[in-house]
């Protein structure tokens, strides 16, 4: 069977990203050691250009290409936008963070570009084979990036821990996929959806549970969350930002497509377990975040609790609020969390410390940095007029709408608990005196990334209408 | 007695449990990696057996197996590189001694 030429056209973004990655490898090879930053700028330009074909696909009708293995729909396009924007911002923030830690600067930009390609593939895979392959693609790039500082003991440890947890959980996931294949005789998600109704329930529960191990690892859902704080703390901070945002978004894209397309018609009730895991994730993440002194560990536990909030959107998928709520929460979370990590990069780079007490008096040292950090902390809590509020509003609405009132109550209590440790950062920055003088503002690319993240956080909160339209279109096209 | 699907599934389940046991009990990073390989191979046996007995019309299971074999090879490559990098600094591959980051 020949592949229709239109199918190839709809893969332009993926081809472009792959070509960009290979081009960057060559560029890195020929540039002298002190000019490696050019590789980063080339990556930024290439990624900005790839946004054009991606945005061009926004209005096109949903379809699948390559013998139904690859979905081209608004849902995939939405996650591709998140992946590319997040990668651009992470690359901008990387440019300063690597100096002095490693002599291999160019390869980081290459790995980030390939990881972005992996995220795009994950969001669009409609076949178990492609799904397993793309999840591993993202994971393998991330393992290397987590252990990137070869002479830094913490980075070594982060790399090994991430690898062992990740490889084990993806092995469990692939075993689950193999059982699912045995039950339905198909690997295509849409074909599985047709056959899954007649599958025996206990075996299907086992298969779905095992698949959730791999996907839950990527989104740091609670029983599979142990790696998160250690890896975020040990890995280079821009990599932690990438894992917290792009990799988690990709995990949710795969999780939602897998559950809602393939498993939804079957005899397995997955809503109740997901709702339970959501409540446990947000509570455990919040409680463990309370005593943290290291900003990266605090953000790691906060990212576990945000995974819980996002899972609430997955559980409350019926009706008009669930899927759009999940997407808008992810969009706001992308900008906000990236911004918080960028502030950590700026402060860590100037003061050489990630401890929250060393943020004391940041408002006097660098008023701008402190102001945007305060904005990000408020948005992570979910206080208007920030993007975080809009996301929480939608997701809580969806939970109530779906009859998950108990979950909404747990989530509200958790938001109040979270206020404590987020506002603590603001208190330290504004109310405590600075131990010593000296400014703490970052270099130009980092400030650019911070500005975009702050702008995104605010604009989603103040002018939500275009974003609501966008996620509405993205969520509608999910089921074909 | 003819060889049926059940025989393959039992072997694969045993292999998977063996691998999982290794992953959970071993303290040597390389041994954990070997456990993970066993788990992936268990999935491969499943896939090939299901392809023959459940869905012989298409080759999905066989293709999936080839992909998983390739993934396993890539994983070993990256994993051993990370273990090597850590060994140079920490002079150990015992995961219970690689424990700077906690709580």
Coordinates of C-alpha atoms in Angstrom, one line a residue:
Chain A
X1 CA 0.0 0.0 0.0
X2 CA 1.5 3.3 -1.0
X3 CA 1.3 6.2 1.5
X4 CA -0.8 9.1 0.2
X5 CA 1.2 12.3 -0.2
X6 CA -1.2 14.3 2.0
X7 CA -0.2 12.1 4.9
X8 CA 3.4 13.2 4.5
X9 CA 2.3 16.9 4.4
X10 CA 0.6 16.5 7.8
X11 CA 3.9 15.4 9.3
X12 CA 5.8 18.5 8.3
X13 CA 6.3 19.6 11.9
X14 CA 7.8 16.3 12.9
X15 CA 10.1 16.1 9.9
X16 CA 11.1 19.7 10.5
X17 CA 12.0 18.9 14.2
X18 CA 14.0 15.8 13.2
X19 CA 15.9 17.7 10.5
X20 CA 16.5 20.6 12.9
X21 CA 17.9 18.2 15.5
X22 CA 20.3 16.6 13.0
X23 CA 21.3 20.0 11.7
X24 CA 22.1 21.2 15.2
X25 CA 24.4 18.1 15.7
X26 CA 26.3 19.1 12.6
X27 CA 26.4 22.8 13.7
X28 CA 27.7 21.8 17.1
X29 CA 30.4 19.7 15.4
X30 CA 31.8 22.6 13.4
X31 CA 31.5 25.5 15.9
X32 CA 34.5 26.3 18.1
X33 CA 34.1 25.8 21.9
X34 CA 33.3 29.4 22.8
X35 CA 30.6 29.9 20.2
X36 CA 28.4 26.9 21.1
X37 CA 25.7 29.3 22.2
X38 CA 24.9 29.8 18.5
X39 CA 23.6 26.2 18.4
X40 CA 21.1 27.3 21.0
X41 CA 20.0 30.4 19.0
X42 CA 19.7 28.2 15.9
X43 CA 17.5 25.8 17.8
X44 CA 15.3 28.7 19.0
X45 CA 14.9 30.1 15.5
X46 CA 14.2 26.6 14.1
X47 CA 11.6 25.9 16.8
X48 CA 9.9 29.3 16.2
X49 CA 9.7 28.4 12.5
X50 CA 8.1 25.0 13.3
X51 CA 5.3 26.8 15.1
X52 CA 4.0 28.1 11.7
X53 CA 3.0 24.7 10.2
X54 CA 1.7 23.6 13.6
X55 CA -0.5 26.6 14.0
X56 CA -1.6 26.2 10.3
X57 CA -3.1 22.8 11.3
X58 CA -5.3 24.3 14.0
X59 CA -8.5 24.5 11.9
X60 CA -8.1 21.3 9.8
X61 CA -10.6 18.5 10.3
X62 CA -9.5 15.6 12.6
X63 CA -8.1 12.5 10.9
X64 CA -5.6 9.8 11.2
X65 CA -2.7 9.2 8.8
X66 CA -0.3 6.3 8.1
X67 CA -2.8 3.5 8.4
X68 CA -4.5 5.0 11.4
X69 CA -1.4 5.0 13.5
X70 CA -1.0 8.8 13.8
X71 CA -3.7 11.3 14.8
X72 CA -3.8 14.7 13.3
X73 CA -6.4 16.5 15.4
X74 CA -6.7 19.6 17.5
X75 CA -5.7 17.7 20.7
X76 CA -2.4 16.7 19.2
X77 CA -1.8 20.2 17.8
X78 CA -2.5 21.8 21.2
X79 CA 0.2 19.6 22.8
X80 CA 2.6 20.3 20.0
X81 CA 2.2 24.0 20.7
X82 CA 2.9 23.4 24.4
X83 CA 5.9 21.2 23.6
X84 CA 7.5 23.7 21.2
X85 CA 6.8 26.8 23.3
X86 CA 8.1 25.1 26.4
X87 CA 11.2 23.9 24.6
X88 CA 12.0 27.4 23.3
X89 CA 11.7 28.9 26.7
X90 CA 13.8 26.1 28.3
X91 CA 16.6 26.6 25.7
X92 CA 16.6 30.3 26.4
X93 CA 17.0 29.6 30.1
X94 CA 19.7 26.9 29.5
X95 CA 22.1 29.3 27.8
X96 CA 23.4 30.7 31.1
X97 CA 22.8 27.8 33.4
X98 CA 25.3 25.4 31.7
X99 CA 28.3 27.7 32.0
X100 CA 30.9 26.4 34.4
X101 CA 29.2 23.0 34.9
X102 CA 30.0 21.3 31.7
X103 CA 32.1 21.7 28.5
X104 CA 29.4 20.1 26.4
X105 CA 26.9 22.9 25.7
X106 CA 25.7 22.2 22.2
X107 CA 24.5 18.7 22.9
X108 CA 22.0 20.0 25.4
X109 CA 20.2 22.0 22.7
X110 CA 20.2 19.0 20.4
X111 CA 18.7 16.7 23.1
X112 CA 16.0 19.3 24.0
X113 CA 15.1 19.6 20.3
X114 CA 14.8 15.8 20.0
X115 CA 12.8 15.6 23.3
X116 CA 10.4 18.2 21.8
X117 CA 10.0 15.9 18.8
X118 CA 9.3 13.0 21.1
X119 CA 6.6 15.0 23.0
X120 CA 5.0 15.8 19.6
X121 CA 5.0 12.1 18.7
X122 CA 3.6 11.1 22.0
X123 CA 0.7 13.5 21.8
X124 CA -0.3 12.2 18.4
X125 CA 0.3 8.4 18.6
X126 CA -2.8 6.4 18.0
X127 CA -1.1 3.0 18.1
X128 CA 0.4 1.1 21.0
X129 CA 3.6 0.5 19.1
X130 CA 4.1 4.1 18.3
X131 CA 3.1 5.1 21.8
X132 CA 5.6 2.8 23.4
X133 CA 8.3 4.0 21.0
X134 CA 7.6 7.7 21.5
X135 CA 7.4 7.4 25.3
X136 CA 10.8 5.8 25.3
X137 CA 12.1 8.4 22.9
X138 CA 11.2 11.2 25.4
X139 CA 12.5 9.1 28.3
X140 CA 15.9 8.3 26.8
X141 CA 16.5 11.9 25.9
X142 CA 15.4 12.9 29.4
X143 CA 17.7 10.3 31.2
X144 CA 20.7 11.8 29.4
X145 CA 19.7 15.3 30.2
X146 CA 19.1 14.5 33.9
X147 CA 22.6 13.1 34.3
X148 CA 24.1 15.8 32.1
X149 CA 26.7 17.3 34.5
X150 CA 29.0 14.3 34.5
X151 CA 31.3 15.7 37.2
X152 CA 28.4 16.7 39.5
X153 CA 27.5 13.9 42.0
X154 CA 23.9 15.1 42.4
X155 CA 23.4 15.1 38.6
X156 CA 24.9 11.5 38.4
X157 CA 22.5 10.4 41.1
X158 CA 19.5 12.1 39.4
X159 CA 20.4 10.4 36.1
X160 CA 20.6 6.9 37.6
X161 CA 17.5 7.2 39.7
X162 CA 15.5 8.6 36.8
X163 CA 16.7 5.9 34.5
X164 CA 16.1 3.0 36.8
X165 CA 12.6 4.2 37.8
X166 CA 11.7 5.1 34.2
X167 CA 13.0 1.9 32.6
X168 CA 11.3 -0.3 35.2
X169 CA 7.9 1.4 34.8
X170 CA 8.1 1.4 31.0
X171 CA 8.8 -2.3 31.1
X172 CA 5.7 -2.8 33.2
X173 CA 3.8 -0.6 30.8
X174 CA 4.9 -2.6 27.7
X175 CA 3.9 -5.8 29.4
X176 CA 0.5 -4.3 29.9
X177 CA 0.4 -3.3 26.3
X178 CA 1.2 -6.8 25.3
X179 CA -1.8 -8.1 27.4
X180 CA -4.0 -5.5 25.8
X181 CA -2.9 -6.7 22.4
X182 CA -3.6 -10.3 23.3
X183 CA -7.1 -9.3 24.5
X184 CA -8.1 -7.4 21.4
X185 CA -5.8 -8.7 18.7
X186 CA -5.1 -5.1 17.7
X187 CA -2.5 -2.4 18.4
X188 CA -4.4 0.5 17.0
X189 CA -6.2 2.5 19.7
X190 CA -9.3 3.1 17.5
X191 CA -9.4 -0.6 16.6
X192 CA -8.9 -1.6 20.2
X193 CA -11.9 0.7 21.1
X194 CA -14.1 -1.5 18.8
X195 CA -13.0 -4.8 20.3
X196 CA -12.5 -3.9 23.9
X197 CA -16.2 -4.3 24.8
X198 CA -16.0 -8.0 24.6
X199 CA -12.7 -8.3 26.5
X200 CA -12.7 -10.3 29.8
X201 CA -12.8 -7.7 32.6
X202 CA -10.1 -9.0 35.1
X203 CA -7.4 -9.3 32.4
X204 CA -8.4 -5.9 31.0
X205 CA -8.1 -4.4 34.5
X206 CA -4.6 -5.9 34.8
X207 CA -3.6 -4.6 31.4
X208 CA -4.9 -1.0 32.1
X209 CA -3.3 -1.0 35.5
X210 CA 0.1 -2.0 34.1
X211 CA -0.2 0.6 31.3
X212 CA -1.0 3.2 34.0
X213 CA 2.4 2.4 35.7
X214 CA 4.3 3.8 32.7
X215 CA 2.0 6.7 32.0
X216 CA 1.7 7.5 35.7
X217 CA 5.5 7.6 35.9
X218 CA 5.7 10.2 33.2
X219 CA 3.1 12.5 34.9
X220 CA 4.4 11.7 38.4
X221 CA 1.2 10.3 39.7
X222 CA 1.4 9.1 43.3
X223 CA 2.5 5.5 43.5
X224 CA 5.0 6.2 40.8
X225 CA 6.2 9.6 42.0
X226 CA 9.2 8.8 44.1
X227 CA 11.7 9.8 41.5
X228 CA 10.3 13.3 41.1
X229 CA 12.0 15.3 44.0
X230 CA 15.4 13.6 43.7
X231 CA 15.6 14.1 39.9
X232 CA 14.3 17.7 40.0
X233 CA 16.9 18.6 42.7
X234 CA 19.8 16.8 41.1
X235 CA 19.2 17.5 37.4
X236 CA 20.3 20.8 35.9
X237 CA 17.5 23.2 36.7
X238 CA 16.4 23.8 33.0
X239 CA 16.1 20.1 32.6
X240 CA 13.9 19.9 35.7
X241 CA 11.8 22.6 34.2
X242 CA 11.5 20.6 31.0
X243 CA 10.5 17.4 32.9
X244 CA 8.0 19.3 35.0
X245 CA 6.3 20.8 32.0
X246 CA 6.8 19.3 28.6
X247 CA 7.3 15.7 29.7
X248 CA 4.4 15.9 32.1
X249 CA 2.1 17.4 29.4
X250 CA 3.1 14.6 27.0
X251 CA 2.3 12.1 29.6
X252 CA -1.2 13.5 30.1
X253 CA -1.7 13.6 26.3
X254 CA -0.9 9.9 26.0
X255 CA -2.9 9.1 29.2
X256 CA -6.0 10.9 28.0
X257 CA -5.9 9.5 24.5
X258 CA -5.2 6.0 25.8
X259 CA -8.0 6.0 28.4
X260 CA -10.6 8.0 26.4
X261 CA -10.1 6.5 23.0
X262 CA -9.2 2.9 23.7
X263 CA -10.5 2.0 27.2
X264 CA -13.6 4.1 27.5
X265 CA -15.9 1.8 25.6
X266 CA -14.7 -1.3 27.6
X267 CA -16.1 -2.9 30.7
X268 CA -13.5 -1.3 33.0
X269 CA -14.5 1.6 35.3
X270 CA -11.3 3.7 35.3
X271 CA -12.9 6.9 36.6
X272 CA -13.1 5.9 40.3
X273 CA -9.4 4.7 40.6
X274 CA -8.2 7.8 38.7
X275 CA -10.2 10.1 41.0
X276 CA -8.8 8.3 44.0
X277 CA -5.2 8.6 42.7
X278 CA -5.9 12.2 42.0
X279 CA -6.9 12.9 45.6
X280 CA -3.9 11.0 47.0
X281 CA -1.5 12.7 44.6
X282 CA -2.6 16.2 45.5
X283 CA -2.7 15.5 49.2
X284 CA 0.6 13.7 49.5
X285 CA 2.4 16.2 47.2
X286 CA 1.2 19.1 49.2
X287 CA 1.9 17.6 52.6
X288 CA 5.5 16.7 51.6
X289 CA 6.0 20.1 50.0
X290 CA 5.3 21.9 53.3
X291 CA 8.6 21.2 55.1
X292 CA 10.9 21.7 52.0
X293 CA 13.7 24.2 52.2
X294 CA 15.1 23.6 48.7
X295 CA 13.1 25.5 46.0
X296 CA 13.6 22.7 43.4
X297 CA 12.4 20.0 45.8
X298 CA 9.4 22.2 46.8
X299 CA 8.5 22.7 43.1
X300 CA 8.9 18.9 42.6
X301 CA 6.4 18.1 45.3
X302 CA 4.2 20.9 44.1
X303 CA 4.3 19.3 40.6
X304 CA 3.1 16.0 42.1
X305 CA 0.2 17.8 43.6
X306 CA -0.5 19.6 40.3
X307 CA -0.5 16.1 38.7
X308 CA -3.3 15.3 41.1
X309 CA -5.3 18.4 40.0
X310 CA -4.8 17.5 36.4
X311 CA -5.9 13.9 37.0
X312 CA -9.0 15.4 38.5
X313 CA -9.7 16.8 35.0
X314 CA -9.1 13.4 33.5
X315 CA -11.5 11.7 35.9
X316 CA -14.1 14.4 35.3
X317 CA -13.9 14.0 31.5
X318 CA -17.7 14.0 30.8
X319 CA -19.4 17.2 30.0
X320 CA -18.2 20.5 28.8
X321 CA -15.6 21.3 31.4
X322 CA -13.4 18.2 31.9
X323 CA -11.2 18.0 28.8
X324 CA -11.1 21.8 28.2
X325 CA -10.4 22.3 31.9
X326 CA -7.5 19.8 31.7
X327 CA -6.0 21.6 28.7
X328 CA -6.4 25.1 30.0
X329 CA -4.9 24.0 33.3
X330 CA -2.0 22.5 31.5
X331 CA -1.5 25.7 29.4
X332 CA -1.5 27.9 32.5
X333 CA 0.7 25.5 34.4
X334 CA 3.2 25.4 31.6
X335 CA 3.9 29.1 31.7
X336 CA 3.7 29.4 35.5
X337 CA 5.9 26.4 36.4
X338 CA 8.5 27.3 33.7
X339 CA 8.6 30.8 35.1
X340 CA 9.1 29.5 38.7
X341 CA 12.0 27.3 37.6
X342 CA 13.5 30.2 35.6
X343 CA 13.6 32.3 38.7
X344 CA 15.3 29.4 40.5
X345 CA 17.9 29.4 37.6
X346 CA 18.5 33.1 37.9
X347 CA 18.8 33.0 41.7
X348 CA 20.8 29.8 41.7
X349 CA 23.2 31.2 39.1
X350 CA 23.8 34.4 41.0
X351 CA 23.8 33.2 44.6
X352 CA 24.9 29.6 44.0
X353 CA 22.1 28.3 46.2
X354 CA 18.7 26.8 45.7
X355 CA 17.7 27.0 49.4
X356 CA 14.5 29.0 50.1
X357 CA 16.1 31.0 53.0
X358 CA 18.7 32.4 50.5
X359 CA 15.8 34.1 48.7
X360 CA 15.6 36.5 51.7
X361 CA 15.4 40.1 50.6
X362 CA 15.2 39.3 46.9
X363 CA 12.8 42.2 46.6
X364 CA 15.6 44.6 47.4
X365 CA 18.2 42.9 45.3
X366 CA 16.1 42.5 42.2
X367 CA 12.6 43.9 42.4
X368 CA 11.6 42.5 39.0
X369 CA 12.7 39.0 39.8
X370 CA 10.8 39.0 43.1
X371 CA 7.7 40.4 41.5
X372 CA 7.5 37.7 38.8
X373 CA 8.2 35.0 41.3
X374 CA 5.4 36.3 43.5
X375 CA 3.2 36.2 40.4
X376 CA 4.1 32.6 39.6
X377 CA 3.6 31.5 43.2
X378 CA 0.1 33.1 43.2
X379 CA -0.7 31.5 39.9
X380 CA 0.4 28.0 41.2
X381 CA -1.9 28.6 44.2
X382 CA -4.7 29.6 41.9
X383 CA -5.4 33.1 42.9
X384 CA -7.1 35.5 40.3
X385 CA -6.2 37.2 38.0
X386 CA -3.6 34.6 37.1
X387 CA -3.8 31.7 34.6
X388 CA -3.7 29.2 37.5
X389 CA -7.1 30.5 38.7
X390 CA -8.8 29.9 35.4
X391 CA -7.5 26.3 35.2
X392 CA -8.6 25.5 38.7
X393 CA -12.0 27.2 38.1
X394 CA -12.6 24.9 35.1
X395 CA -11.4 21.7 36.7
X396 CA -13.4 22.3 39.9
X397 CA -16.4 23.0 37.8
X398 CA -15.9 19.8 35.9
X399 CA -15.5 17.7 39.0
X400 CA -18.8 19.1 40.5
X401 CA -20.5 18.6 37.1
X402 CA -19.4 14.9 37.0
X403 CA -20.7 14.2 40.5
X404 CA -17.2 14.1 42.0
X405 CA -18.1 16.6 44.7
X406 CA -15.9 14.9 47.3
X407 CA -12.9 15.3 45.0
X408 CA -13.7 19.0 44.5
X409 CA -13.8 19.4 48.3
X410 CA -10.4 17.6 48.7
X411 CA -9.0 19.8 46.0
X412 CA -10.2 23.0 47.6
X413 CA -8.7 22.0 51.0
X414 CA -5.5 21.2 49.2
X415 CA -5.4 24.6 47.5
X416 CA -5.6 26.2 50.9
X417 CA -2.8 24.0 52.2
X418 CA -0.7 24.9 49.1
X419 CA -1.2 28.6 49.8
X420 CA 1.0 28.1 52.9
X421 CA 4.2 27.0 51.2
X422 CA 3.7 29.2 48.1
X423 CA 3.1 32.3 50.1
X424 CA 6.1 31.4 52.3
X425 CA 8.4 32.1 49.3
X426 CA 6.8 35.5 48.9
X427 CA 7.1 36.2 52.6
X428 CA 10.8 35.3 52.5
X429 CA 11.4 37.5 49.4
X430 CA 9.6 40.6 50.6
X431 CA 9.7 40.6 54.4
X432 CA 13.0 39.2 55.4
X433 CA 16.1 41.4 55.1
X434 CA 18.8 40.5 52.5
X435 CA 21.9 39.0 54.2
X436 CA 24.2 40.8 51.8
X437 CA 24.1 43.3 48.9
X438 CA 24.5 42.7 45.2
X439 CA 21.9 42.4 42.5
X440 CA 20.5 39.1 41.4
X441 CA 19.1 39.8 37.9
X442 CA 19.7 37.3 35.1
X443 CA 21.3 37.5 31.7
X444 CA 19.3 38.6 28.6
X445 CA 18.0 35.2 27.3
X446 CA 16.9 34.2 30.7
X447 CA 15.1 37.5 31.2
X448 CA 13.4 37.1 27.8
X449 CA 12.2 33.6 28.9
X450 CA 11.0 34.9 32.2
X451 CA 9.1 37.8 30.5
X452 CA 7.3 35.4 28.2
X453 CA 6.4 33.1 31.1
X454 CA 5.1 36.0 33.2
X455 CA 3.2 37.4 30.2
X456 CA 1.6 34.0 29.5
X457 CA 0.6 33.5 33.1
X458 CA -1.1 37.0 33.2
X459 CA -2.7 37.0 29.8
X460 CA -4.4 33.6 30.3
X461 CA -5.8 34.9 33.5
X462 CA -6.9 38.3 32.2
X463 CA -8.0 37.6 28.6
X464 CA -9.1 34.0 28.8
X465 CA -11.4 34.1 25.8
X466 CA -9.0 33.1 23.0
X467 CA -7.5 30.4 25.1
X468 CA -10.9 29.0 26.0
X469 CA -11.8 28.9 22.3
X470 CA -8.5 27.2 21.5
X471 CA -8.9 24.4 24.1
X472 CA -12.6 24.1 23.2
X473 CA -11.6 23.2 19.7
X474 CA -8.7 21.0 20.9
X475 CA -11.0 19.0 23.2
X476 CA -13.8 18.6 20.7
X477 CA -11.6 16.9 18.1
X478 CA -10.4 14.3 20.6
X479 CA -12.8 11.6 19.7
X480 CA -13.2 11.0 16.0
Chain B
X1 CA 0.1 -32.6 24.6
X2 CA 0.1 -29.8 22.1
X3 CA 1.9 -26.5 22.9
X4 CA -0.8 -23.9 23.4
X5 CA -1.1 -20.2 24.1
X6 CA -1.3 -20.9 27.9
X7 CA 2.2 -22.4 28.0
X8 CA 3.7 -19.3 26.5
X9 CA 1.7 -17.0 28.8
X10 CA 2.9 -19.0 31.9
X11 CA 6.5 -18.8 30.8
X12 CA 6.2 -15.1 30.1
X13 CA 4.4 -14.4 33.5
X14 CA 7.2 -16.3 35.3
X15 CA 9.9 -14.4 33.5
X16 CA 8.2 -11.1 34.2
X17 CA 7.9 -11.9 37.9
X18 CA 11.5 -13.0 38.0
X19 CA 12.5 -9.7 36.4
X20 CA 10.4 -7.6 38.8
X21 CA 11.8 -9.5 41.7
X22 CA 15.3 -8.7 40.5
X23 CA 14.4 -5.0 40.1
X24 CA 12.9 -4.8 43.6
X25 CA 15.5 -6.7 45.5
X26 CA 18.9 -6.1 43.8
X27 CA 21.1 -3.2 45.0
X28 CA 23.5 -3.3 42.1
X29 CA 22.4 -0.9 39.3
X30 CA 23.6 -3.4 36.6
X31 CA 21.7 -6.2 38.1
X32 CA 18.5 -4.0 38.2
X33 CA 19.1 -3.3 34.5
X34 CA 19.2 -7.1 33.9
X35 CA 15.9 -7.5 35.7
X36 CA 14.4 -4.8 33.5
X37 CA 15.6 -6.7 30.4
X38 CA 13.9 -9.8 31.7
X39 CA 10.6 -7.9 32.0
X40 CA 10.9 -6.6 28.5
X41 CA 11.6 -10.1 27.1
X42 CA 8.5 -11.4 29.0
X43 CA 6.5 -8.8 27.0
X44 CA 8.2 -10.0 23.8
X45 CA 7.2 -13.6 24.4
X46 CA 3.6 -12.4 25.1
X47 CA 3.5 -10.4 21.9
X48 CA 4.8 -13.1 19.6
X49 CA 2.6 -15.8 21.2
X50 CA -0.5 -13.6 20.9
X51 CA 0.4 -12.8 17.3
X52 CA 0.5 -16.5 16.5
X53 CA -2.6 -17.7 18.5
X54 CA -4.9 -14.7 18.6
X55 CA -4.3 -12.4 15.6
X56 CA -2.4 -14.4 13.0
X57 CA -3.8 -12.3 10.1
X58 CA -1.5 -9.3 10.7
X59 CA 2.1 -9.0 11.9
X60 CA 1.5 -6.3 14.6
X61 CA 2.8 -8.4 17.4
X62 CA 6.0 -9.3 15.6
X63 CA 6.7 -5.7 14.7
X64 CA 6.0 -4.6 18.2
X65 CA 8.5 -7.2 19.4
X66 CA 11.2 -5.9 17.0
X67 CA 10.5 -2.4 18.3
X68 CA 10.8 -3.5 21.9
X69 CA 14.1 -5.4 21.3
X70 CA 15.5 -2.1 19.8
X71 CA 14.2 -0.1 22.7
X72 CA 15.8 -2.5 25.1
X73 CA 19.1 -2.1 23.3
X74 CA 18.9 1.7 23.4
X75 CA 18.0 1.6 27.1
X76 CA 21.0 -0.5 27.9
X77 CA 23.2 1.9 26.0
X78 CA 22.0 5.0 27.9
X79 CA 21.7 3.2 31.2
X80 CA 25.2 1.8 31.2
X81 CA 26.6 5.2 30.2
X82 CA 24.8 6.8 33.2
X83 CA 26.1 4.0 35.5
X84 CA 29.7 4.6 34.1
X85 CA 29.4 8.3 34.7
X86 CA 28.3 7.8 38.3
X87 CA 31.0 5.1 38.9
X88 CA 33.7 7.5 37.9
X89 CA 32.7 9.9 40.6
X90 CA 31.2 7.7 43.3
X91 CA 33.2 4.5 42.7
X92 CA 30.2 2.4 43.3
X93 CA 27.3 0.9 41.4
X94 CA 25.3 0.0 44.5
X95 CA 22.1 2.0 44.4
X96 CA 21.8 2.1 48.2
X97 CA 25.1 4.0 48.4
X98 CA 24.0 6.5 45.8
X99 CA 21.8 8.3 48.3
X100 CA 22.8 12.0 48.6
X101 CA 19.3 13.2 47.6
X102 CA 16.5 12.3 49.9
X103 CA 13.5 13.8 51.6

